[in-house]
Amino acid sequence: MNEKKYLTWVNKIGYGSGDIAGNVVYALLSAFVMIFLTDTVGLNAGIVGTLIAVSKLFDGVSDIFFGAMIDKTHSKMGKARPWMLYGYFGCAVCLAAIFCIPADLSDFAKYAWFFVAYTVLNAGFYTANNIAYSALTALITKNNHERVQMGAIRFMFAFGTSMLIQTITVGCVAHFGGDAAAWRTVAIIYAMIGVVSNTFSVLSVRELSPEELTEGENQESVSEEKYSLVDAFKILVHNKYYLMICASYILMQIYSATLNMGIYFMTYVLKNANLLGVFSWAINIPMIVGLLFTPALVAKFKGMYKLNIYGYSLGTIGRLGVVVAGYMGSVPLMLVCTAIAAIGMSPLQGDMNALIATCSEYTYLTTGKRVDGTMYSCTSFGTKIGGGIGTALAGWLLAFSGYVGGATEQSASCMNMLHIMYLWLPMILNLLITLILTRMNVEKANEELRQNAKKEKCFRQQ
């Protein structure tokens, strides 16, 4: 039987455009905040990395908190849309503030300025916006095919935005003068673009009513969302698939952060900072192409499980090829292998939101509770923790290797570290994700739970 359709293509594309806003923040910070702070502001990479890591201590609680708050929200706009809309205005202000560190401050004050702005952005406004945006996948449609389409479309916008930012930012900063004021101007422009795209996305969709969300379900088993923050945490940690998705998402974001730190590899190993944009195209164009075919591939494979495993296996092989090509010194071969890896990784990127919705359904089937907002906290949690760990790790490794900000040449130990950071770490991370995916057959688990529920119902009626 065909599933009921809830969305038009205008709704799907409008929803997807919201990831322009999210990646204006994420791509700019993950790719350029470290080199801005070390080479323009003059701060120490190791200290910056430590501040980023400490900042992440605030994020875990805030993710579950905002997820639970979204689940408890009842408004004319729905549960998630108010948080998505208003949260982004704070994101825009904080993003600009990070790149507006006054030059006449002491070093201690500069570190403090960055830490406060970065923490408020990530633990507060970005969390509220991003969890709400992701939770909409489960709140505006019950059709799993539409959820896969939404995921594919949103990540097309995400990777397109990331590619554009990585391609043009260095040139834009140089155009505006190449100094701290230039970075400030670029950050403000990006923040304004984010506000417009986020607002458009919010207004492009509507949330289903509680009655529509529970239509066709056993109403006796539907529990009212009355639980504390501790209860929400217990619900999450007792869902093994949530923990696996969370781990995968964190590793995916560490992977992205290590590649975004490629600005150092391009500058000092390949001797051309503009190659960051070329490699960004090699990553994002194949990823976008792969996303176009993800909904059809999910249907062909009759689910997400095998497709994701096969895809990430190819992604791991592709990154191994990048390692070999990197030590050969062949940029063309590195680009080809980078593209192969991106193609393999695209299915999981496209169906991740649908996978989380399926994971949320597992919680409902096992506990009777609908906690979609809390469940989607893994996207914000993974993005911030993974991206933060990746960026912090880069700072620590750079400092450990003896990196000197702004120097024309770096030491041999630093050059070796850059190879480890850009070549080896992404390949190892892909391998770990592949191993996790072999255990993540939540679709099969849900089907077994439904069949068992039907058998129990028939037994009671006899």
mmCIF file of C-alpha atoms in Angstrom, residues 61-357:
data_model
loop_
_atom_site.group_PDB
_atom_site.id
_atom_site.type_symbol
_atom_site.label_atom_id
_atom_site.label_comp_id
_atom_site.label_asym_id
_atom_site.label_seq_id
_atom_site.Cartn_x
_atom_site.Cartn_y
_atom_site.Cartn_z
ATOM 1 C CA VAL A 61 23.391 18.974 28.489
ATOM 2 C CA SER A 62 22.120 21.762 26.238
ATOM 3 C CA ASP A 63 21.339 19.326 23.409
ATOM 4 C CA ILE A 64 19.118 17.130 25.561
ATOM 5 C CA PHE A 65 17.631 20.220 27.240
ATOM 6 C CA PHE A 66 16.576 21.892 23.991
ATOM 7 C CA GLY A 67 15.386 18.580 22.541
ATOM 8 C CA ALA A 68 13.127 18.078 25.557
ATOM 9 C CA MET A 69 11.930 21.700 25.387
ATOM 10 C CA ILE A 70 10.951 21.260 21.738
ATOM 11 C CA ASP A 71 8.974 18.122 22.627
ATOM 12 C CA LYS A 72 7.111 20.090 25.322
ATOM 13 C CA THR A 73 6.408 23.156 23.134
ATOM 14 C CA HIS A 74 2.857 23.817 21.955
ATOM 15 C CA SER A 75 2.318 26.900 19.779
ATOM 16 C CA LYS A 76 0.493 28.040 16.653
ATOM 17 C CA MET A 77 3.729 27.471 14.719
ATOM 18 C CA GLY A 78 4.105 23.979 16.159
ATOM 19 C CA LYS A 79 6.807 22.447 18.320
ATOM 20 C CA ALA A 80 10.027 23.012 16.378
ATOM 21 C CA ARG A 81 9.525 25.968 14.045
ATOM 22 C CA PRO A 82 9.567 28.690 16.754
ATOM 23 C CA TRP A 83 12.909 27.435 18.072
ATOM 24 C CA MET A 84 14.334 27.213 14.566
ATOM 25 C CA LEU A 85 13.185 30.724 13.636
ATOM 26 C CA TYR A 86 14.199 32.704 16.706
ATOM 27 C CA GLY A 87 17.293 30.690 17.562
ATOM 28 C CA TYR A 88 19.045 31.700 14.362
ATOM 29 C CA PHE A 89 19.066 35.422 15.137
ATOM 30 C CA GLY A 90 21.327 34.619 18.087
ATOM 31 C CA CYS A 91 23.471 32.426 15.795
ATOM 32 C CA ALA A 92 24.014 35.353 13.443
ATOM 33 C CA VAL A 93 25.061 37.727 16.228
ATOM 34 C CA CYS A 94 27.461 35.228 17.807
ATOM 35 C CA LEU A 95 29.006 34.277 14.460
ATOM 36 C CA ALA A 96 29.815 37.901 13.757
ATOM 37 C CA ALA A 97 31.129 38.369 17.318
ATOM 38 C CA ILE A 98 33.663 35.540 16.934
ATOM 39 C CA PHE A 99 35.250 37.382 14.009
ATOM 40 C CA CYS A 100 35.005 40.796 15.708
ATOM 41 C CA ILE A 101 37.632 40.353 18.437
ATOM 42 C CA PRO A 102 38.968 43.883 19.202
ATOM 43 C CA ALA A 103 42.651 44.206 18.336
ATOM 44 C CA ASP A 104 43.476 46.338 21.396
ATOM 45 C CA LEU A 105 42.453 43.667 23.917
ATOM 46 C CA SER A 106 45.040 41.713 25.886
ATOM 47 C CA ASP A 107 45.658 38.111 24.829
ATOM 48 C CA PHE A 108 43.734 36.848 27.860
ATOM 49 C CA ALA A 109 40.749 39.037 26.933
ATOM 50 C CA LYS A 110 40.905 37.831 23.324
ATOM 51 C CA TYR A 111 40.796 34.204 24.460
ATOM 52 C CA ALA A 112 37.892 35.039 26.794
ATOM 53 C CA TRP A 113 35.995 36.908 24.035
ATOM 54 C CA PHE A 114 36.321 33.940 21.683
ATOM 55 C CA PHE A 115 35.388 31.394 24.353
ATOM 56 C CA VAL A 116 32.222 33.211 25.436
ATOM 57 C CA ALA A 117 31.004 33.916 21.888
ATOM 58 C CA TYR A 118 31.812 30.385 20.706
ATOM 59 C CA THR A 119 30.134 28.732 23.713
ATOM 60 C CA VAL A 120 26.970 30.849 23.579
ATOM 61 C CA LEU A 121 26.705 30.162 19.863
ATOM 62 C CA ASN A 122 27.169 26.394 20.072
ATOM 63 C CA ALA A 123 25.627 25.497 23.426
ATOM 64 C CA GLY A 124 22.744 27.930 23.027
ATOM 65 C CA PHE A 125 21.458 29.364 19.779
ATOM 66 C CA TYR A 126 22.907 26.841 17.308
ATOM 67 C CA THR A 127 21.613 23.967 19.421
ATOM 68 C CA ALA A 128 18.065 25.332 19.527
ATOM 69 C CA ASN A 129 18.044 26.067 15.797
ATOM 70 C CA ASN A 130 19.687 22.867 14.598
ATOM 71 C CA ILE A 131 17.725 20.385 16.712
ATOM 72 C CA ALA A 132 14.472 22.087 15.736
ATOM 73 C CA TYR A 133 15.427 22.009 12.056
ATOM 74 C CA SER A 134 16.294 18.314 12.159
ATOM 75 C CA ALA A 135 13.201 17.415 14.201
ATOM 76 C CA LEU A 136 10.967 18.849 11.483
ATOM 77 C CA THR A 137 11.730 15.719 9.458
ATOM 78 C CA ALA A 138 9.508 13.745 11.818
ATOM 79 C CA LEU A 139 6.976 16.534 12.401
ATOM 80 C CA ILE A 140 5.957 17.618 8.881
ATOM 81 C CA THR A 141 5.525 14.166 7.299
ATOM 82 C CA LYS A 142 4.990 10.540 8.316
ATOM 83 C CA ASN A 143 6.038 9.275 4.884
ATOM 84 C CA ASN A 144 9.480 7.634 5.094
ATOM 85 C CA HIS A 145 10.187 8.149 1.373
ATOM 86 C CA GLU A 146 9.526 11.874 1.800
ATOM 87 C CA ARG A 147 11.861 11.901 4.803
ATOM 88 C CA VAL A 148 14.645 10.393 2.700
ATOM 89 C CA GLN A 149 13.978 12.980 -0.007
ATOM 90 C CA MET A 150 14.087 15.777 2.575
ATOM 91 C CA GLY A 151 17.381 14.480 3.907
ATOM 92 C CA ALA A 152 18.867 14.271 0.421
ATOM 93 C CA ILE A 153 17.715 17.778 -0.479
ATOM 94 C CA ARG A 154 18.880 19.390 2.757
ATOM 95 C CA PHE A 155 22.334 17.898 2.415
ATOM 96 C CA MET A 156 22.561 19.037 -1.198
ATOM 97 C CA PHE A 157 22.106 22.559 0.144
ATOM 98 C CA ALA A 158 24.514 21.793 2.990
ATOM 99 C CA PHE A 159 27.324 20.521 0.804
ATOM 100 C CA GLY A 160 26.691 23.181 -1.818
ATOM 101 C CA THR A 161 26.963 25.886 0.827
ATOM 102 C CA SER A 162 30.054 24.311 2.349
ATOM 103 C CA MET A 163 31.681 24.038 -1.069
ATOM 104 C CA LEU A 164 30.899 27.660 -1.899
ATOM 105 C CA ILE A 165 32.221 28.967 1.413
ATOM 106 C CA GLN A 166 35.428 26.949 1.167
ATOM 107 C CA THR A 167 35.879 28.104 -2.437
ATOM 108 C CA ILE A 168 35.281 31.831 -2.102
ATOM 109 C CA THR A 169 36.157 32.767 1.488
ATOM 110 C CA VAL A 170 39.925 33.090 1.021
ATOM 111 C CA GLY A 171 39.384 35.267 -2.047
ATOM 112 C CA CYS A 172 36.685 37.360 -0.348
ATOM 113 C CA VAL A 173 38.908 38.028 2.667
ATOM 114 C CA ALA A 174 41.744 39.044 0.349
ATOM 115 C CA HIS A 175 39.354 41.295 -1.608
ATOM 116 C CA PHE A 176 38.343 43.145 1.553
ATOM 117 C CA GLY A 177 41.956 43.672 2.599
ATOM 118 C CA GLY A 178 43.068 40.370 4.128
ATOM 119 C CA ASP A 179 43.106 41.688 7.716
ATOM 120 C CA ALA A 180 40.873 41.222 10.767
ATOM 121 C CA ALA A 181 38.388 43.793 9.428
ATOM 122 C CA ALA A 182 38.079 41.754 6.234
ATOM 123 C CA TRP A 183 37.215 38.605 8.195
ATOM 124 C CA ARG A 184 34.635 40.619 10.161
ATOM 125 C CA THR A 185 32.994 41.869 6.953
ATOM 126 C CA VAL A 186 32.814 38.387 5.452
ATOM 127 C CA ALA A 187 31.342 36.913 8.669
ATOM 128 C CA ILE A 188 28.626 39.600 8.820
ATOM 129 C CA ILE A 189 27.683 39.007 5.165
ATOM 130 C CA TYR A 190 27.435 35.258 5.761
ATOM 131 C CA ALA A 191 25.353 35.805 8.912
ATOM 132 C CA MET A 192 22.850 37.955 6.993
ATOM 133 C CA ILE A 193 22.541 35.317 4.274
ATOM 134 C CA GLY A 194 21.886 32.756 6.987
ATOM 135 C CA VAL A 195 19.070 34.790 8.539
ATOM 136 C CA VAL A 196 17.286 35.104 5.182
ATOM 137 C CA SER A 197 17.587 31.421 4.246
ATOM 138 C CA ASN A 198 16.569 30.205 7.726
ATOM 139 C CA THR A 199 13.471 32.407 7.786
ATOM 140 C CA PHE A 200 12.480 31.234 4.293
ATOM 141 C CA SER A 201 12.840 27.603 5.352
ATOM 142 C CA VAL A 202 10.690 28.066 8.470
ATOM 143 C CA LEU A 203 7.891 29.669 6.460
ATOM 144 C CA SER A 204 8.037 26.999 3.711
ATOM 145 C CA VAL A 205 6.570 24.170 5.776
ATOM 146 C CA ARG A 206 3.941 23.485 8.404
ATOM 147 C CA GLU A 207 3.995 20.949 11.199
ATOM 148 C CA LEU A 208 1.363 18.241 11.413
ATOM 149 C CA SER A 209 -1.069 18.506 14.286
ATOM 150 C CA PRO A 210 -0.808 15.998 17.172
ATOM 151 C CA GLU A 211 -3.933 14.331 15.793
ATOM 152 C CA GLU A 212 -2.354 13.938 12.346
ATOM 153 C CA LEU A 213 0.878 12.578 13.843
ATOM 154 C CA THR A 214 -0.963 9.861 15.782
ATOM 155 C CA GLU A 215 -3.520 9.088 13.063
ATOM 156 C CA GLY A 216 -3.863 5.351 12.537
ATOM 157 C CA GLU A 217 -2.023 4.418 15.722
ATOM 158 C CA ASN A 218 -3.246 2.718 18.867
ATOM 159 C CA GLN A 219 -4.231 5.747 20.913
ATOM 160 C CA GLU A 220 -4.072 3.801 24.171
ATOM 161 C CA SER A 221 -0.316 3.365 23.720
ATOM 162 C CA VAL A 222 0.434 7.011 23.037
ATOM 163 C CA SER A 223 1.970 8.621 26.113
ATOM 164 C CA GLU A 224 1.856 12.296 26.877
ATOM 165 C CA GLU A 225 5.336 13.849 26.817
ATOM 166 C CA LYS A 226 5.666 14.330 30.578
ATOM 167 C CA TYR A 227 9.243 13.650 31.571
ATOM 168 C CA SER A 228 12.152 15.448 33.136
ATOM 169 C CA LEU A 229 15.589 16.084 31.671
ATOM 170 C CA VAL A 230 16.831 13.006 33.517
ATOM 171 C CA ASP A 231 13.964 10.938 32.076
ATOM 172 C CA ALA A 232 14.815 12.176 28.576
ATOM 173 C CA PHE A 233 18.431 11.142 29.067
ATOM 174 C CA LYS A 234 17.365 7.684 30.237
ATOM 175 C CA ILE A 235 15.116 7.282 27.206
ATOM 176 C CA LEU A 236 18.004 8.094 24.893
ATOM 177 C CA VAL A 237 20.686 5.918 26.486
ATOM 178 C CA HIS A 238 18.371 2.899 26.532
ATOM 179 C CA ASN A 239 18.029 3.118 22.747
ATOM 180 C CA LYS A 240 21.136 1.389 21.405
ATOM 181 C CA TYR A 241 20.440 2.664 17.907
ATOM 182 C CA TYR A 242 20.431 6.243 19.151
ATOM 183 C CA LEU A 243 23.852 5.666 20.691
ATOM 184 C CA MET A 244 25.144 4.186 17.434
ATOM 185 C CA ILE A 245 23.761 7.071 15.374
ATOM 186 C CA CYS A 246 25.226 9.532 17.855
ATOM 187 C CA ALA A 247 28.654 7.878 17.615
ATOM 188 C CA SER A 248 28.454 7.813 13.806
ATOM 189 C CA TYR A 249 27.419 11.457 13.650
ATOM 190 C CA ILE A 250 30.262 12.513 15.934
ATOM 191 C CA LEU A 251 32.793 10.595 13.827
ATOM 192 C CA MET A 252 31.327 12.067 10.625
ATOM 193 C CA GLN A 253 31.745 15.582 11.977
ATOM 194 C CA ILE A 254 35.296 14.914 13.189
ATOM 195 C CA TYR A 255 35.957 13.656 9.666
ATOM 196 C CA SER A 256 34.589 16.880 8.167
ATOM 197 C CA ALA A 257 36.558 19.008 10.612
ATOM 198 C CA THR A 258 39.824 17.257 9.754
ATOM 199 C CA LEU A 259 39.210 17.860 6.055
ATOM 200 C CA ASN A 260 38.280 21.483 6.730
ATOM 201 C CA MET A 261 41.624 21.890 8.469
ATOM 202 C CA GLY A 262 43.028 21.075 5.036
ATOM 203 C CA ILE A 263 43.714 24.801 4.641
ATOM 204 C CA TYR A 264 46.976 24.096 6.484
ATOM 205 C CA PHE A 265 47.784 21.082 4.263
ATOM 206 C CA MET A 266 47.111 23.103 1.109
ATOM 207 C CA THR A 267 49.136 26.079 2.334
ATOM 208 C CA TYR A 268 52.249 24.322 3.598
ATOM 209 C CA VAL A 269 52.353 20.907 1.866
ATOM 210 C CA LEU A 270 50.802 21.638 -1.528
ATOM 211 C CA LYS A 271 51.929 25.299 -1.413
ATOM 212 C CA ASN A 272 48.597 26.672 -2.648
ATOM 213 C CA ALA A 273 45.848 27.719 -0.208
ATOM 214 C CA ASN A 274 43.363 28.054 -3.078
ATOM 215 C CA LEU A 275 43.481 24.260 -3.578
ATOM 216 C CA LEU A 276 41.127 24.021 -0.584
ATOM 217 C CA GLY A 277 38.363 25.160 -2.927
ATOM 218 C CA VAL A 278 39.379 22.620 -5.592
ATOM 219 C CA PHE A 279 39.281 19.759 -3.084
ATOM 220 C CA SER A 280 35.986 21.093 -1.789
ATOM 221 C CA TRP A 281 34.558 20.665 -5.291
ATOM 222 C CA ALA A 282 35.980 17.125 -5.448
ATOM 223 C CA ILE A 283 34.158 16.353 -2.194
ATOM 224 C CA ASN A 284 30.880 18.188 -2.604
ATOM 225 C CA ILE A 285 29.974 17.766 -6.288
ATOM 226 C CA PRO A 286 30.138 13.923 -6.115
ATOM 227 C CA MET A 287 28.338 14.093 -2.762
ATOM 228 C CA ILE A 288 25.507 16.143 -4.269
ATOM 229 C CA VAL A 289 25.271 13.767 -7.257
ATOM 230 C CA GLY A 290 25.108 10.829 -4.876
ATOM 231 C CA LEU A 291 22.385 12.523 -2.869
ATOM 232 C CA LEU A 292 20.280 12.886 -6.024
ATOM 233 C CA PHE A 293 20.172 9.116 -6.336
ATOM 234 C CA THR A 294 19.872 8.268 -2.630
ATOM 235 C CA PRO A 295 16.041 8.053 -2.479
ATOM 236 C CA ALA A 296 16.006 5.702 -5.505
ATOM 237 C CA LEU A 297 18.848 3.618 -4.057
ATOM 238 C CA VAL A 298 17.050 3.273 -0.703
ATOM 239 C CA ALA A 299 14.029 1.948 -2.596
ATOM 240 C CA LYS A 300 16.199 -0.405 -4.681
ATOM 241 C CA PHE A 301 17.948 -1.826 -1.620
ATOM 242 C CA LYS A 302 14.588 -2.008 0.201
ATOM 243 C CA GLY A 303 15.939 0.035 3.090
ATOM 244 C CA MET A 304 18.913 1.961 4.343
ATOM 245 C CA TYR A 305 20.951 -0.718 6.109
ATOM 246 C CA LYS A 306 22.828 -2.474 3.288
ATOM 247 C CA LEU A 307 23.099 0.694 1.203
ATOM 248 C CA ASN A 308 24.845 2.562 4.007
ATOM 249 C CA ILE A 309 27.301 -0.288 4.635
ATOM 250 C CA TYR A 310 28.214 -0.665 0.968
ATOM 251 C CA GLY A 311 28.506 3.084 0.574
ATOM 252 C CA TYR A 312 30.824 3.646 3.524
ATOM 253 C CA SER A 313 32.964 0.670 2.538
ATOM 254 C CA LEU A 314 33.548 2.430 -0.777
ATOM 255 C CA GLY A 315 34.177 5.669 1.122
ATOM 256 C CA THR A 316 36.867 3.992 3.228
ATOM 257 C CA ILE A 317 38.565 2.536 0.143
ATOM 258 C CA GLY A 318 38.479 5.975 -1.486
ATOM 259 C CA ARG A 319 40.166 7.631 1.486
ATOM 260 C CA LEU A 320 42.832 4.910 1.504
ATOM 261 C CA GLY A 321 43.488 5.899 -2.099
ATOM 262 C CA VAL A 322 43.890 9.524 -0.989
ATOM 263 C CA VAL A 323 46.554 8.410 1.507
ATOM 264 C CA VAL A 324 48.526 6.606 -1.206
ATOM 265 C CA ALA A 325 48.145 9.481 -3.683
ATOM 266 C CA GLY A 326 49.150 12.015 -1.024
ATOM 267 C CA TYR A 327 52.468 10.316 -0.361
ATOM 268 C CA MET A 328 52.987 9.960 -4.122
ATOM 269 C CA GLY A 329 52.531 13.718 -4.403
ATOM 270 C CA SER A 330 49.858 13.330 -7.099
ATOM 271 C CA VAL A 331 47.190 16.002 -6.694
ATOM 272 C CA PRO A 332 45.046 14.693 -9.634
ATOM 273 C CA LEU A 333 44.947 11.185 -8.121
ATOM 274 C CA MET A 334 44.125 12.656 -4.707
ATOM 275 C CA LEU A 335 41.179 14.474 -6.267
ATOM 276 C CA VAL A 336 39.905 11.326 -8.012
ATOM 277 C CA CYS A 337 40.093 9.234 -4.834
ATOM 278 C CA THR A 338 38.491 12.081 -2.842
ATOM 279 C CA ALA A 339 35.566 12.031 -5.271
ATOM 280 C CA ILE A 340 35.207 8.234 -4.991
ATOM 281 C CA ALA A 341 35.113 8.494 -1.196
ATOM 282 C CA ALA A 342 32.471 11.240 -1.367
ATOM 283 C CA ILE A 343 30.233 9.169 -3.656
ATOM 284 C CA GLY A 344 30.377 6.273 -1.204
ATOM 285 C CA MET A 345 29.571 8.455 1.796
ATOM 286 C CA SER A 346 26.596 10.215 0.186
ATOM 287 C CA PRO A 347 23.828 7.657 0.945
ATOM 288 C CA LEU A 348 24.261 7.916 4.728
ATOM 289 C CA GLN A 349 24.274 11.699 4.491
ATOM 290 C CA GLY A 350 21.052 11.592 2.497
ATOM 291 C CA ASP A 351 19.146 9.101 4.620
ATOM 292 C CA MET A 352 20.477 10.144 8.046
ATOM 293 C CA ASN A 353 17.364 12.138 8.977
ATOM 294 C CA ALA A 354 15.128 9.245 7.932
ATOM 295 C CA LEU A 355 17.367 6.900 9.915
ATOM 296 C CA ILE A 356 16.951 9.051 13.019
ATOM 297 C CA ALA A 357 13.182 9.155 12.468
#
